[in-house]
PDB file of C-alpha atoms in Angstrom:
ATOM      1  CA  MET A   9     -18.571   3.825   2.070  1.00 81.00           C
ATOM      2  CA  ILE A  10     -17.332   0.606   0.336  1.00 91.00           C
ATOM      3  CA  TRP A  11     -15.932   0.524  -3.216  1.00 96.00           C
ATOM      4  CA  GLN A  12     -17.384  -2.505  -4.996  1.00 95.00           C
ATOM      5  CA  LYS A  13     -16.207  -4.350  -7.983  1.00 94.00           C
ATOM      6  CA  PRO A  14     -19.353  -5.253 -10.032  1.00 91.00           C
ATOM      7  CA  SER A  15     -19.478  -8.718 -11.882  1.00 85.00           C
ATOM      8  CA  LEU A  16     -21.618  -6.921 -14.504  1.00 87.00           C
ATOM      9  CA  HIS A  17     -22.127  -3.318 -15.226  1.00 89.00           C
ATOM     10  CA  PRO A  18     -24.626  -1.850 -12.836  1.00 93.00           C
ATOM     11  CA  VAL A  19     -27.874  -0.277 -13.877  1.00 93.00           C
ATOM     12  CA  LEU A  20     -28.216   3.411 -12.860  1.00 96.00           C
ATOM     13  CA  SER A  21     -31.554   3.708 -11.118  1.00 91.00           C
ATOM     14  CA  LYS A  22     -33.514   7.014 -11.301  1.00 87.00           C
ATOM     15  CA  ASN A  23     -32.567   8.408  -8.001  1.00 88.00           C
ATOM     16  CA  GLN A  24     -29.143   7.001  -7.670  1.00 95.00           C
ATOM     17  CA  VAL A  25     -25.578   8.494  -8.144  1.00 98.00           C
ATOM     18  CA  HIS A  26     -22.884   6.176  -9.321  1.00 98.00           C
ATOM     19  CA  LEU A  27     -19.267   7.014  -8.481  1.00 98.00           C
ATOM     20  CA  TRP A  28     -16.503   5.091 -10.138  1.00 98.00           C
ATOM     21  CA  ARG A  29     -12.816   5.112  -9.036  1.00 98.00           C
ATOM     22  CA  ALA A  30     -10.062   3.975 -11.477  1.00 98.00           C
ATOM     23  CA  ASN A  31      -6.305   3.556 -10.784  1.00 97.00           C
ATOM     24  CA  LEU A  32      -4.547   5.141 -13.938  1.00 97.00           C
ATOM     25  CA  ASP A  33      -1.309   3.241 -13.476  1.00 96.00           C
ATOM     26  CA  LEU A  34      -1.723   0.452 -16.039  1.00 96.00           C
ATOM     27  CA  LEU A  35       0.614  -1.614 -18.113  1.00 95.00           C
ATOM     28  CA  THR A  36       1.726  -0.337 -21.647  1.00 95.00           C
ATOM     29  CA  ALA A  37      -0.120  -3.083 -23.218  1.00 96.00           C
ATOM     30  CA  GLU A  38      -3.294  -2.130 -21.358  1.00 97.00           C
ATOM     31  CA  VAL A  39      -2.870   1.532 -22.175  1.00 97.00           C
ATOM     32  CA  ASP A  40      -2.315   0.729 -25.842  1.00 96.00           C
ATOM     33  CA  SER A  41      -5.490  -1.441 -25.876  1.00 97.00           C
ATOM     34  CA  LEU A  42      -7.627   1.313 -24.312  1.00 97.00           C
ATOM     35  CA  ALA A  43      -6.284   3.885 -26.822  1.00 97.00           C
ATOM     36  CA  THR A  44      -7.821   2.001 -29.621  1.00 97.00           C
ATOM     37  CA  ILE A  45     -11.264   3.189 -28.596  1.00 96.00           C
ATOM     38  CA  LEU A  46     -10.390   6.894 -28.657  1.00 96.00           C
ATOM     39  CA  SER A  47     -11.353   9.200 -31.212  1.00 94.00           C
ATOM     40  CA  SER A  48      -8.852  10.992 -33.677  1.00 93.00           C
ATOM     41  CA  ASP A  49      -9.121  14.323 -31.748  1.00 92.00           C
ATOM     42  CA  GLU A  50      -8.514  12.629 -28.381  1.00 94.00           C
ATOM     43  CA  LEU A  51      -5.410  10.820 -29.820  1.00 95.00           C
ATOM     44  CA  GLU A  52      -4.322  14.206 -31.123  1.00 94.00           C
ATOM     45  CA  ARG A  53      -4.776  15.837 -27.678  1.00 93.00           C
ATOM     46  CA  ALA A  54      -2.804  12.924 -26.030  1.00 95.00           C
ATOM     47  CA  SER A  55       0.085  13.275 -28.404  1.00 93.00           C
ATOM     48  CA  LYS A  56       0.491  16.916 -27.321  1.00 94.00           C
ATOM     49  CA  PHE A  57       1.478  16.028 -23.695  1.00 94.00           C
ATOM     50  CA  CYS A  58       5.224  16.518 -23.077  1.00 93.00           C
ATOM     51  CA  PHE A  59       5.479  13.863 -20.437  1.00 95.00           C
ATOM     52  CA  ALA A  60       4.619  10.115 -20.957  1.00 94.00           C
ATOM     53  CA  GLU A  61       2.843   9.801 -17.695  1.00 95.00           C
ATOM     54  CA  HIS A  62       0.522  12.672 -18.435  1.00 96.00           C
ATOM     55  CA  ARG A  63      -0.361  11.187 -21.804  1.00 96.00           C
ATOM     56  CA  ARG A  64      -1.107   7.832 -20.336  1.00 97.00           C
ATOM     57  CA  ARG A  65      -3.352   9.328 -17.754  1.00 97.00           C
ATOM     58  CA  PHE A  66      -5.245  11.324 -20.198  1.00 96.00           C
ATOM     59  CA  VAL A  67      -5.649   8.251 -22.524  1.00 97.00           C
ATOM     60  CA  VAL A  68      -6.679   5.886 -19.770  1.00 98.00           C
ATOM     61  CA  THR A  69      -9.200   8.368 -18.186  1.00 97.00           C
ATOM     62  CA  ARG A  70     -10.834   9.088 -21.478  1.00 96.00           C
ATOM     63  CA  ALA A  71     -11.070   5.445 -22.460  1.00 97.00           C
ATOM     64  CA  ILE A  72     -12.568   4.499 -19.177  1.00 98.00           C
ATOM     65  CA  LEU A  73     -15.297   7.356 -19.535  1.00 97.00           C
ATOM     66  CA  ARG A  74     -16.032   5.879 -23.041  1.00 97.00           C
ATOM     67  CA  GLN A  75     -16.552   2.356 -21.678  1.00 97.00           C
ATOM     68  CA  LEU A  76     -18.566   3.424 -18.652  1.00 97.00           C
ATOM     69  CA  LEU A  77     -20.801   5.883 -20.961  1.00 96.00           C
ATOM     70  CA  GLY A  78     -21.134   3.087 -23.444  1.00 95.00           C
ATOM     71  CA  ASN A  79     -22.302   0.491 -20.829  1.00 95.00           C
ATOM     72  CA  TYR A  80     -24.882   2.966 -19.473  1.00 95.00           C
ATOM     73  CA  LEU A  81     -26.228   4.006 -22.868  1.00 93.00           C
ATOM     74  CA  ASP A  82     -25.855   0.584 -24.485  1.00 93.00           C
ATOM     75  CA  ILE A  83     -23.620   2.174 -27.240  1.00 92.00           C
ATOM     76  CA  SER A  84     -20.124   1.083 -28.501  1.00 95.00           C
ATOM     77  CA  PRO A  85     -17.566   3.158 -26.770  1.00 95.00           C
ATOM     78  CA  GLU A  86     -15.968   4.092 -30.059  1.00 94.00           C
ATOM     79  CA  ASP A  87     -19.212   5.586 -31.410  1.00 92.00           C
ATOM     80  CA  LEU A  88     -19.723   8.084 -28.694  1.00 93.00           C
ATOM     81  CA  LYS A  89     -19.103  11.685 -29.759  1.00 90.00           C
ATOM     82  CA  PHE A  90     -18.363  14.701 -27.335  1.00 88.00           C
ATOM     83  CA  ASP A  91     -18.931  18.480 -27.464  1.00 83.00           C
ATOM     84  CA  TYR A  92     -17.019  20.614 -25.262  1.00 80.00           C
ATOM     85  CA  GLY A  93     -18.187  23.849 -23.420  1.00 71.00           C
ATOM     86  CA  ASN A  94     -16.447  27.113 -23.574  1.00 68.00           C
ATOM     87  CA  LEU A  95     -14.223  25.784 -20.704  1.00 68.00           C
ATOM     88  CA  GLY A  96     -13.724  22.298 -21.847  1.00 70.00           C
ATOM     89  CA  LYS A  97     -16.342  20.480 -20.013  1.00 75.00           C
ATOM     90  CA  PRO A  98     -17.150  17.305 -22.217  1.00 80.00           C
ATOM     91  CA  GLN A  99     -20.784  16.422 -22.809  1.00 83.00           C
ATOM     92  CA  LEU A 100     -22.299  14.022 -25.301  1.00 86.00           C
ATOM     93  CA  VAL A 101     -23.232  15.331 -28.804  1.00 82.00           C
ATOM     94  CA  LYS A 102     -26.944  15.929 -28.965  1.00 72.00           C
ATOM     95  CA  SER A 103     -28.250  13.427 -31.720  1.00 65.00           C
ATOM     96  CA  ASP A 104     -31.113  10.958 -32.036  1.00 54.00           C
ATOM     97  CA  LEU A 105     -30.223   9.606 -28.623  1.00 65.00           C
ATOM     98  CA  VAL A 106     -32.364  11.013 -25.904  1.00 70.00           C
ATOM     99  CA  SER A 107     -30.945  10.175 -22.299  1.00 83.00           C
ATOM    100  CA  PRO A 108     -31.151  11.733 -18.944  1.00 89.00           C
ATOM    101  CA  LEU A 109     -27.759  10.713 -18.119  1.00 93.00           C
ATOM    102  CA  GLN A 110     -25.312  13.222 -16.664  1.00 94.00           C
ATOM    103  CA  PHE A 111     -21.609  12.721 -16.053  1.00 95.00           C
ATOM    104  CA  ASN A 112     -18.565  14.510 -14.829  1.00 96.00           C
ATOM    105  CA  ILE A 113     -14.945  13.328 -14.500  1.00 96.00           C
ATOM    106  CA  SER A 114     -11.867  14.311 -12.580  1.00 97.00           C
ATOM    107  CA  HIS A 115      -8.375  12.957 -12.129  1.00 96.00           C
ATOM    108  CA  SER A 116      -5.451  13.709 -10.144  1.00 97.00           C
ATOM    109  CA  GLN A 117      -1.979  11.747 -10.042  1.00 96.00           C
ATOM    110  CA  GLU A 118      -2.906   8.089 -10.480  1.00 97.00           C
ATOM    111  CA  TYR A 119      -6.626   8.170  -9.826  1.00 98.00           C
ATOM    112  CA  ALA A 120      -9.582   9.244 -11.796  1.00 98.00           C
ATOM    113  CA  LEU A 121     -13.217   9.760 -10.594  1.00 98.00           C
ATOM    114  CA  PHE A 122     -16.262   9.500 -12.682  1.00 98.00           C
ATOM    115  CA  GLY A 123     -19.815  10.614 -11.592  1.00 98.00           C
ATOM    116  CA  PHE A 124     -23.088   9.530 -13.188  1.00 98.00           C
ATOM    117  CA  THR A 125     -26.749  10.445 -12.429  1.00 97.00           C
ATOM    118  CA  ASN A 126     -29.902  10.974 -14.267  1.00 95.00           C
ATOM    119  CA  HIS A 127     -31.495  14.388 -14.825  1.00 91.00           C
ATOM    120  CA  HIS A 128     -29.447  16.375 -12.293  1.00 95.00           C
ATOM    121  CA  LEU A 129     -26.493  18.454 -12.696  1.00 95.00           C
ATOM    122  CA  ILE A 130     -23.386  16.591 -11.207  1.00 96.00           C
ATOM    123  CA  GLY A 131     -19.806  17.559 -10.626  1.00 96.00           C
ATOM    124  CA  VAL A 132     -16.890  15.644  -9.102  1.00 97.00           C
ATOM    125  CA  ASP A 133     -13.313  16.484  -8.081  1.00 97.00           C
ATOM    126  CA  ILE A 134     -10.396  14.432  -6.849  1.00 98.00           C
ATOM    127  CA  GLU A 135      -7.165  15.616  -5.346  1.00 97.00           C
ATOM    128  CA  TYR A 136      -3.953  13.998  -4.136  1.00 97.00           C
ATOM    129  CA  LEU A 137      -3.237  15.038  -0.554  1.00 94.00           C
ATOM    130  CA  LYS A 138       0.078  16.433  -0.885  1.00 91.00           C
ATOM    131  CA  GLU A 139       1.828  18.645   1.502  1.00 89.00           C
ATOM    132  CA  MET A 140       0.333  22.269   1.700  1.00 88.00           C
ATOM    133  CA  PRO A 141       2.568  24.545   3.813  1.00 90.00           C
ATOM    134  CA  ASP A 142       0.764  27.478   2.232  1.00 92.00           C
ATOM    135  CA  ALA A 143      -2.648  26.081   2.987  1.00 93.00           C
ATOM    136  CA  VAL A 144      -3.616  29.006   5.190  1.00 94.00           C
ATOM    137  CA  LYS A 145      -2.479  31.727   2.761  1.00 93.00           C
ATOM    138  CA  ILE A 146      -4.438  30.227  -0.027  1.00 93.00           C
ATOM    139  CA  ALA A 147      -7.429  29.794   2.110  1.00 93.00           C
ATOM    140  CA  GLN A 148      -7.093  33.459   3.122  1.00 92.00           C
ATOM    141  CA  ARG A 149      -7.071  34.603  -0.401  1.00 90.00           C
ATOM    142  CA  PHE A 150      -9.672  32.292  -2.022  1.00 89.00           C
ATOM    143  CA  PHE A 151     -11.928  30.920   0.711  1.00 91.00           C
ATOM    144  CA  SER A 152     -14.640  32.419   2.719  1.00 91.00           C
ATOM    145  CA  PRO A 153     -13.722  33.958   6.138  1.00 91.00           C
ATOM    146  CA  ARG A 154     -15.488  31.242   8.033  1.00 91.00           C
ATOM    147  CA  GLU A 155     -13.499  28.419   5.978  1.00 93.00           C
ATOM    148  CA  PHE A 156     -10.309  30.552   6.384  1.00 93.00           C
ATOM    149  CA  SER A 157     -10.904  30.495  10.303  1.00 94.00           C
ATOM    150  CA  LEU A 158     -11.525  26.816  10.128  1.00 93.00           C
ATOM    151  CA  ILE A 159      -8.341  26.064   8.447  1.00 94.00           C
ATOM    152  CA  SER A 160      -6.074  28.624  10.270  1.00 94.00           C
ATOM    153  CA  ASN A 161      -7.406  27.510  13.735  1.00 94.00           C
ATOM    154  CA  SER A 162      -6.668  23.678  13.185  1.00 92.00           C
ATOM    155  CA  ALA A 163      -3.542  21.894  13.990  1.00 92.00           C
ATOM    156  CA  ILE A 164      -0.819  22.022  11.220  1.00 92.00           C
ATOM    157  CA  ASP A 165      -0.815  18.432  10.448  1.00 91.00           C
ATOM    158  CA  GLU A 166      -4.754  18.593   9.843  1.00 92.00           C
ATOM    159  CA  GLN A 167      -4.615  21.684   7.625  1.00 94.00           C
ATOM    160  CA  PRO A 168      -4.016  20.027   4.267  1.00 93.00           C
ATOM    161  CA  LYS A 169      -6.785  17.512   4.712  1.00 93.00           C
ATOM    162  CA  LEU A 170      -9.273  20.272   5.644  1.00 94.00           C
ATOM    163  CA  PHE A 171      -7.919  22.394   2.742  1.00 95.00           C
ATOM    164  CA  PHE A 172      -8.626  19.810   0.204  1.00 95.00           C
ATOM    165  CA  LYS A 173     -12.037  18.730   1.623  1.00 95.00           C
ATOM    166  CA  LEU A 174     -13.050  22.365   1.248  1.00 95.00           C
ATOM    167  CA  TRP A 175     -11.220  22.623  -2.172  1.00 94.00           C
ATOM    168  CA  THR A 176     -12.848  19.704  -3.686  1.00 96.00           C
ATOM    169  CA  ALA A 177     -16.329  20.541  -2.501  1.00 95.00           C
ATOM    170  CA  LYS A 178     -16.038  24.003  -4.073  1.00 94.00           C
ATOM    171  CA  GLU A 179     -14.503  22.657  -7.200  1.00 94.00           C
ATOM    172  CA  ALA A 180     -17.120  19.899  -7.543  1.00 95.00           C
ATOM    173  CA  TYR A 181     -20.021  22.445  -7.406  1.00 94.00           C
ATOM    174  CA  LEU A 182     -18.309  24.850  -9.763  1.00 93.00           C
ATOM    175  CA  LYS A 183     -17.755  21.919 -12.351  1.00 93.00           C
ATOM    176  CA  ALA A 184     -21.333  20.896 -11.919  1.00 93.00           C
ATOM    177  CA  ILE A 185     -22.493  24.324 -13.041  1.00 91.00           C
ATOM    178  CA  GLY A 186     -20.004  24.363 -15.952  1.00 86.00           C
ATOM    179  CA  VAL A 187     -17.657  27.101 -14.708  1.00 79.00           C
ATOM    180  CA  GLY A 188     -14.770  25.290 -12.972  1.00 71.00           C
ATOM    181  CA  LEU A 189     -12.106  27.322 -11.383  1.00 64.00           C
ATOM    182  CA  THR A 190     -13.243  30.433 -13.399  1.00 62.00           C
ATOM    183  CA  GLY A 191     -15.899  30.776 -10.838  1.00 62.00           C
ATOM    184  CA  SER A 192     -15.247  32.339  -7.659  1.00 80.00           C
ATOM    185  CA  LEU A 193     -14.215  29.757  -4.836  1.00 84.00           C
ATOM    186  CA  ALA A 194     -15.267  32.251  -2.090  1.00 81.00           C
ATOM    187  CA  SER A 195     -18.788  32.446  -3.485  1.00 85.00           C
ATOM    188  CA  VAL A 196     -19.380  28.902  -2.389  1.00 90.00           C
ATOM    189  CA  ASP A 197     -19.402  28.525   1.478  1.00 93.00           C
ATOM    190  CA  ILE A 198     -18.848  24.994   2.771  1.00 94.00           C
ATOM    191  CA  SER A 199     -19.407  23.499   6.019  1.00 91.00           C
ATOM    192  CA  ILE A 200     -17.670  20.361   7.694  1.00 91.00           C
ATOM    193  CA  HIS A 201     -19.459  18.583  10.157  1.00 87.00           C
ATOM    194  CA  GLN A 202     -18.253  16.623  13.153  1.00 83.00           C
ATOM    195  CA  ASP A 203     -18.591  13.309  11.330  1.00 84.00           C
ATOM    196  CA  GLY A 204     -16.137  14.772   8.622  1.00 82.00           C
ATOM    197  CA  GLN A 205     -18.814  15.062   5.849  1.00 87.00           C
ATOM    198  CA  THR A 206     -19.475  18.261   3.953  1.00 91.00           C
ATOM    199  CA  SER A 207     -22.379  20.392   3.267  1.00 91.00           C
ATOM    200  CA  LEU A 208     -23.056  23.362   0.908  1.00 92.00           C
ATOM    201  CA  LEU A 209     -23.923  26.238   3.309  1.00 92.00           C
ATOM    202  CA  SER A 210     -24.573  29.081   0.865  1.00 92.00           C
ATOM    203  CA  ILE A 211     -24.061  30.101  -2.687  1.00 91.00           C
ATOM    204  CA  GLN A 212     -23.096  33.818  -2.795  1.00 89.00           C
ATOM    205  CA  GLY A 213     -24.762  34.184   0.363  1.00 88.00           C
ATOM    206  CA  ASP A 214     -27.987  32.408  -0.713  1.00 90.00           C
ATOM    207  CA  LEU A 215     -28.963  29.740   1.747  1.00 92.00           C
ATOM    208  CA  ILE A 216     -32.064  28.761  -0.210  1.00 93.00           C
ATOM    209  CA  ALA A 217     -30.005  27.973  -3.381  1.00 91.00           C
ATOM    210  CA  ALA A 218     -27.678  25.870  -1.359  1.00 92.00           C
ATOM    211  CA  ASN A 219     -30.356  23.776   0.001  1.00 93.00           C
ATOM    212  CA  ARG A 220     -31.112  22.655  -3.631  1.00 94.00           C
ATOM    213  CA  TRP A 221     -27.547  20.769  -3.696  1.00 96.00           C
ATOM    214  CA  SER A 222     -26.152  17.791  -2.020  1.00 96.00           C
ATOM    215  CA  ILE A 223     -22.454  17.274  -1.729  1.00 96.00           C
ATOM    216  CA  TYR A 224     -20.505  14.263  -0.254  1.00 96.00           C
ATOM    217  CA  SER A 225     -16.815  13.730   0.403  1.00 95.00           C
ATOM    218  CA  CYS A 226     -15.228  10.171  -0.174  1.00 95.00           C
ATOM    219  CA  VAL A 227     -11.747   8.650  -0.091  1.00 96.00           C
ATOM    220  CA  PRO A 228     -11.016   6.915  -3.488  1.00 96.00           C
ATOM    221  CA  GLY A 229      -7.440   5.828  -2.271  1.00 94.00           C
ATOM    222  CA  ALA A 230      -4.851   6.334   0.316  1.00 92.00           C
ATOM    223  CA  ASP A 231      -3.785   9.961   0.123  1.00 94.00           C
ATOM    224  CA  TYR A 232      -6.705  11.007  -1.969  1.00 97.00           C
ATOM    225  CA  ILE A 233      -9.892  12.879  -1.193  1.00 97.00           C
ATOM    226  CA  ALA A 234     -12.672  13.720  -3.412  1.00 97.00           C
ATOM    227  CA  THR A 235     -16.233  15.268  -3.481  1.00 97.00           C
ATOM    228  CA  VAL A 236     -19.346  14.898  -5.618  1.00 98.00           C
ATOM    229  CA  ALA A 237     -21.974  17.692  -5.997  1.00 97.00           C
ATOM    230  CA  ILE A 238     -25.377  16.978  -7.273  1.00 97.00           C
ATOM    231  CA  LYS A 239     -28.336  19.447  -7.840  1.00 96.00           C
ATOM    232  CA  SER A 240     -30.807  17.295  -6.038  1.00 95.00           C
ATOM    233  CA  ASN A 241     -31.642  16.262  -2.455  1.00 94.00           C
ATOM    234  CA  ILE A 242     -29.608  12.981  -2.685  1.00 93.00           C
ATOM    235  CA  THR A 243     -28.912  11.022   0.530  1.00 93.00           C
ATOM    236  CA  GLU A 244     -25.655   9.289   1.018  1.00 92.00           C
ATOM    237  CA  GLN A 245     -27.552   6.000   0.905  1.00 94.00           C
ATOM    238  CA  GLN A 246     -28.316   6.685  -2.822  1.00 96.00           C
ATOM    239  CA  ILE A 247     -24.654   6.984  -3.794  1.00 97.00           C
ATOM    240  CA  VAL A 248     -23.140   3.700  -5.064  1.00 97.00           C
ATOM    241  CA  PHE A 249     -19.244   3.398  -5.044  1.00 98.00           C
ATOM    242  CA  TRP A 250     -17.706   1.296  -7.873  1.00 97.00           C
ATOM    243  CA  SER A 251     -14.206   0.233  -8.752  1.00 97.00           C
ATOM    244  CA  TRP A 252     -13.341   0.014 -12.287  1.00 95.00           C
ATOM    245  CA  ASN A 253     -11.429  -3.144 -13.220  1.00 81.00           C
TER     246      ASN A 253
END
């Protein structure tokens, strides 16, 4: 896995997945410039954050999403309009524009992750690898028995990484189907292989349903872990990793 910096905006081929990482820690002037492409409702949402760092992260994440979508769709970022599902998942307003593009976003601390593909449901989740002294207790409550056993039987210093690898995989899938954390974490059973990669083992005990999905873990930055879930049989070679400048 190599995060590339494109000289021109890349073209998303039919059977590809594009993942973009972005560092949200920008200078004030850069943040102010990005804010100019946001809609009035996005600026209103940004103004409601109590802490400046949270406001900055929201502004930068949404502006980058607009830039990336605008490049893929050949539309000015300012002209994009979003609808939001019952749980707040952004999607493009249906209009005269017909596009197979699917996307999802996630951010944690100073990194954001953006996933794009054509035709297929996609979800992404990124988490900062913080200390997790209660990883075993949380896993016992919200994970499957097999996942709980995996974490509880691992070395203490390995537990946070295993926990977040499982968590991001579950969250990516739940975001892809549009339910997020309102869905049951325990209903999604994740397997971690010897090479560290993950796979979807079952969905509510259904092995066949799980076979329709592909999930892959990645490392967007030091002390971060992320996962992408796609409702299609995608190989890791079909995923391209980009760094936003």
